[in-house]
Every structure is written in structure tokens, then in C-alpha cells.
C-alpha positions as MATLAB code, in Angstrom:
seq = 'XXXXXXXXXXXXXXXXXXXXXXXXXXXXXXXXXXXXXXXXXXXXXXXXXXXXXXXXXXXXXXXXXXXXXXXXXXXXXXXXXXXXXXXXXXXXXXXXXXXXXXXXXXXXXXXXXXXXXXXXXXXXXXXXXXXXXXXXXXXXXXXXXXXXXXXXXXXXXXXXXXXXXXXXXXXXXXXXXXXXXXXXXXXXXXXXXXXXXXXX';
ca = [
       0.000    0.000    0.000;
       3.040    2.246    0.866;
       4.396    1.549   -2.032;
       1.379    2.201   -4.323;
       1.098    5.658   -2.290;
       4.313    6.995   -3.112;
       3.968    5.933   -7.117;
       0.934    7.710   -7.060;
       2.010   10.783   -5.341;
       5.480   10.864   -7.804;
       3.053   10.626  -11.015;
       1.014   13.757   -9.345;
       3.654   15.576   -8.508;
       5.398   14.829  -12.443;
       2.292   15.582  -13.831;
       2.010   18.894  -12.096;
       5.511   19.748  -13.360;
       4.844   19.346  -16.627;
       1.974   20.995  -16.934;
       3.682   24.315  -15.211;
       6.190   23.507  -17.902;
       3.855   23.564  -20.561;
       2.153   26.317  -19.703;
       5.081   27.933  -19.357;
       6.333   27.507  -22.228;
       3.225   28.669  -24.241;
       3.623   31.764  -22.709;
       7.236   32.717  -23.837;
       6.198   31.019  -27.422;
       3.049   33.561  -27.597;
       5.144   36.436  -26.224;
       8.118   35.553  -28.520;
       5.669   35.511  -31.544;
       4.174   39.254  -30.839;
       4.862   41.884  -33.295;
       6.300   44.827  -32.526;
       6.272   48.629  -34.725;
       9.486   48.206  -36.540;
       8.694   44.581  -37.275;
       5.470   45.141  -38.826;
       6.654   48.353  -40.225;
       9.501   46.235  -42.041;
       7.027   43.627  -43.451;
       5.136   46.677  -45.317;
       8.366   48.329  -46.530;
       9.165   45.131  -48.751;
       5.659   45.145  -50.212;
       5.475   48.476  -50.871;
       6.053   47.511  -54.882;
       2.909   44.934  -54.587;
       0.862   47.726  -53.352;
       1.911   50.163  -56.718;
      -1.120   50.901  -59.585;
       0.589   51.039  -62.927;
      -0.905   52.533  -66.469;
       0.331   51.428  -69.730;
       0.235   54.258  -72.447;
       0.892   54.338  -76.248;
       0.139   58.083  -77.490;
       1.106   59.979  -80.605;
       2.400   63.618  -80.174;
       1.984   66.666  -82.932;
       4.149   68.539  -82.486;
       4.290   72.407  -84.177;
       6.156   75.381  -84.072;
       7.275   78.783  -86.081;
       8.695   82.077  -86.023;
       6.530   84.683  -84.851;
       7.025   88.871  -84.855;
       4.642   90.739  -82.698;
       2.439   87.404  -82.076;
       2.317   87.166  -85.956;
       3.539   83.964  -87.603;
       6.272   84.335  -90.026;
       5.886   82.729  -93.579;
       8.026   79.710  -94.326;
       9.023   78.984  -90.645;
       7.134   76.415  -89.932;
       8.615   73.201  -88.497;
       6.831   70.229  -86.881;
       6.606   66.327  -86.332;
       4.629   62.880  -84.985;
       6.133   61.121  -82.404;
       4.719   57.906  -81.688;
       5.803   56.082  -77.811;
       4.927   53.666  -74.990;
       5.550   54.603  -71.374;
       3.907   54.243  -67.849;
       2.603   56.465  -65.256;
       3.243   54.649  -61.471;
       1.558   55.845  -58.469;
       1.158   54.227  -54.779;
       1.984   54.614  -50.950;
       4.780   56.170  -49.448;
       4.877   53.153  -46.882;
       8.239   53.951  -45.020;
       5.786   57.003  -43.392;
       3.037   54.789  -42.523;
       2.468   55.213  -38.937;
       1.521   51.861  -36.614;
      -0.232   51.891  -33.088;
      -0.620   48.199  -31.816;
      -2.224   47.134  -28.672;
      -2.416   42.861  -28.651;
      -4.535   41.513  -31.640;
      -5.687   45.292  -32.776;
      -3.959   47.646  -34.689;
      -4.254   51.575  -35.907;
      -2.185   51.836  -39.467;
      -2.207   55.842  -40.523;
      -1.739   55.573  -44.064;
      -0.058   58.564  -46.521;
      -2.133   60.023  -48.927;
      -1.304   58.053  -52.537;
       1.081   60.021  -55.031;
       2.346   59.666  -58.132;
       6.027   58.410  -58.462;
       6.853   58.147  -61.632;
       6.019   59.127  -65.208;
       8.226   57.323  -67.688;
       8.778   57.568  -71.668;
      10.617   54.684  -73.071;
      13.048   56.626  -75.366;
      13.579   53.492  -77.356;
       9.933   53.150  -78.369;
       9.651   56.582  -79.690;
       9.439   56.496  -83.764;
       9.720   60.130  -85.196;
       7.048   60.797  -88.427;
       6.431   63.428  -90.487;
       9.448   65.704  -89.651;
       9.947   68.980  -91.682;
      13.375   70.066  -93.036;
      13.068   73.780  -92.981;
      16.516   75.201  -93.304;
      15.018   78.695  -91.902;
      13.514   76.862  -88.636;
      15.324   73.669  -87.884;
      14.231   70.759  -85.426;
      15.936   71.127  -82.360;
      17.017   68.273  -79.417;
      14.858   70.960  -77.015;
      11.648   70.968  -79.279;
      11.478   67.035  -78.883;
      12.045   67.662  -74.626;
       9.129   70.178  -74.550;
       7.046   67.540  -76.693;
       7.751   65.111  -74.078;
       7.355   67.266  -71.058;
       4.037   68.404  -72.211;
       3.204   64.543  -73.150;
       4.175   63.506  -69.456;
       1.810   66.445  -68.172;
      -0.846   65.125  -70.418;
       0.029   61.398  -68.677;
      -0.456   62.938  -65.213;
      -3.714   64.976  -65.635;
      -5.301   61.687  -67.667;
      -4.237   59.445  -65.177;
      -5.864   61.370  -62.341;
      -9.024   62.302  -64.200;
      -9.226   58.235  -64.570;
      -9.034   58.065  -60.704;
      -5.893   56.596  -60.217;
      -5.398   58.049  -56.874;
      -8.589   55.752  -55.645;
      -7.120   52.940  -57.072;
      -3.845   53.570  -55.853;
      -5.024   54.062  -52.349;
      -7.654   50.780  -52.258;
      -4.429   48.635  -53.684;
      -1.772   49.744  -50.520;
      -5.066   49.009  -48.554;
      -5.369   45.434  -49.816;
      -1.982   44.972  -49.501;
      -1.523   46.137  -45.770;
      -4.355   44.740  -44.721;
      -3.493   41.035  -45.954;
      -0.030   41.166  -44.502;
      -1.393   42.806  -40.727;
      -3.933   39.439  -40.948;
      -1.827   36.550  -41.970;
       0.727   38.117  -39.194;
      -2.502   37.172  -36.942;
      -4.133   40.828  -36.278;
      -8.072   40.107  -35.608;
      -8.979   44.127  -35.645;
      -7.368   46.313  -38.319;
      -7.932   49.841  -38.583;
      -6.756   51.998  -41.613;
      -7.253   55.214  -41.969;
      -5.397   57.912  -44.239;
      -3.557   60.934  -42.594;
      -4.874   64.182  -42.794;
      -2.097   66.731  -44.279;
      -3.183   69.777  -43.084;
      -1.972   72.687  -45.547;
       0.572   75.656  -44.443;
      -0.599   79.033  -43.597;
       1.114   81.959  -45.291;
];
């Protein structure tokens, strides 16, 4: 009986162990798999380029130009061209000033407004058409870089009239908000920051 009374009381007392053991360790494991600022903060950094809207464009640009006295065009002066291209017009999330705010399983993300960040020509898609020789007004390198600037201009003001600012902003959205609930976040709040404008 003594015997079977001191078995017993060595499995109870094992079995206690372990299970303050266990317990335990599920407690470091839970607190070792928290999240803090800078770790989320790095996660969204490397998907920043996931979380970018892109437009295609192919345009054609007329280009034309002459000599002019006194706002009056000048007879014979007139030089012009096509240019056909492709190119792209990016725009997205600044995410490296997205601001976090975590407290457990819930978390405040204050997003950037979405800008544009870049507006590209490919220079080796551009074909040049109907170019003028006119010995008295020659083609210049700077009339096919005010072409182009204007062209790029014409990109920007398209691309926002077809609301890529919206789309840009629902896209970082997605993004963020995917990556905050695979990383195990139950309550996600995003809002966009509110730029307040300088007084002069």
C-alpha cells in the first residue's frame, strides 16, 4: 500500500511539473511571436512595390512650331513632327511614413495620402514621323524635350481624371491589410492621414 502511495504521489507531482512547464512555455512562445512597430513596419516596406497601380500608355504627339514677330507667324518657318511612344505612369503609398499603433490583436495603421512616383517615356519606343526640313527653322534636341514634357503632363492629368489616386489608395489598402492578418491581427484599422496645408 506504501508503495502504491508513493507511485501515485510521484506521477502527481510529475504531472504537475509538466503541466507548469507547458504552460510555461506557451507563454514565452506567444510572447516571442508578438509583433512589434518596426517589425510590422519592415514587413510593409518590402511590399510596398505589390501595393503600386501602374498605367500602360501608347500616345502619338503633334508637335508644331514657327517664327513669330509681334504674335504674328512668319511665312516659311514652320517646323513640326509625330512622335509615336509607350511609357507608364506609377503611383502608390509612401509606406516607409506609414504610422503603426498596436495594442495585442488590434492595430491603428495611418496611411499617406497616394502620389504619383513616376512618369516614364521609353526613349527606345519613340518612332519620329512626319518631320519637316526647314533650313530657316530647324528641329531642335529641345523641341522634342518640350514635346515630351508636355506629353508627361498630359500622362499625369489623364491618369488622375481616370481616378488613379482611388485605385492607388484601395491597392496599398489590400496589400496592408493582408499582410497585418496573416501576421494574426483580428482588428485592423486603416485610416489615411490628414495633411493639413501651411498658412502663409
Amino acid at each position: 500500500m506504501k508503495k502504491t502511495s508513493y507511485s501515485t504521489v510521484f506521477f502527481l507531482c510529475t504531472t504537475v511539473v509538466l503541466a507548469v512547464l507547458l504552460v510555461m512555455n506557451k507563454i514565452n512562445t506567444s510572447r516571442e511571436s508578438g509583433y512589434d512597430s518596426s517589425t510590422v513596419l519592415s514587413k510593409i516596406i518590402h511590399i510596398q512595390e505589390l501595393a503600386t497601380v501602374k498605367y500602360n500608355y501608347t500616345g502619338v504627339i503633334g508637335y508644331k512650331d514657327n517664327f513669330k514677330i509681334l504674335n504674328i507667324s512668319v511665312p516659311l518657318t514652320d517646323k513640326y513632327f509625330l512622335l509615336k511612344y509607350n511609357g507608364y505612369l506609377k503611383a502608390g503609398v509612401d509606406f516607409s511614413r506609414i504610422k503603426l499603433n498596436i495594442h495585442g490583436e488590434n492595430v491603428h495603421v495611418s496611411m499617406p495620402r497616394p502620389q504619383i512616383f513616376d512618369i516614364v517615356i521609353d526613349e527606345n519606343s519613340i518612332k519620329v514621323y512626319n518631320e519637316s526640313e526647314n533650313a530657316f527653322n530647324p528641329i531642335k534636341i529641345s523641341d522634342y524635350n518640350t514635346a515630351l514634357m508636355k506629353e508627361k503632363e498630359t500622362m499625369r492629368k489623364d491618369a488622375l481624371n481616370q481616378g488613379i489616386m482611388n485605385d492607388a489608395g484601395r491597392q496599398a489598402e489590400l496589400a496592408v491589410k493582408s499582410l497585418l492578418q496573416e501576421m494574426g491581427f483580428k482588428n485592423i484599422d486603416i485610416t489615411t492621414e490628414i495633411i493639413i496645408p501651411e498658412l502663409r
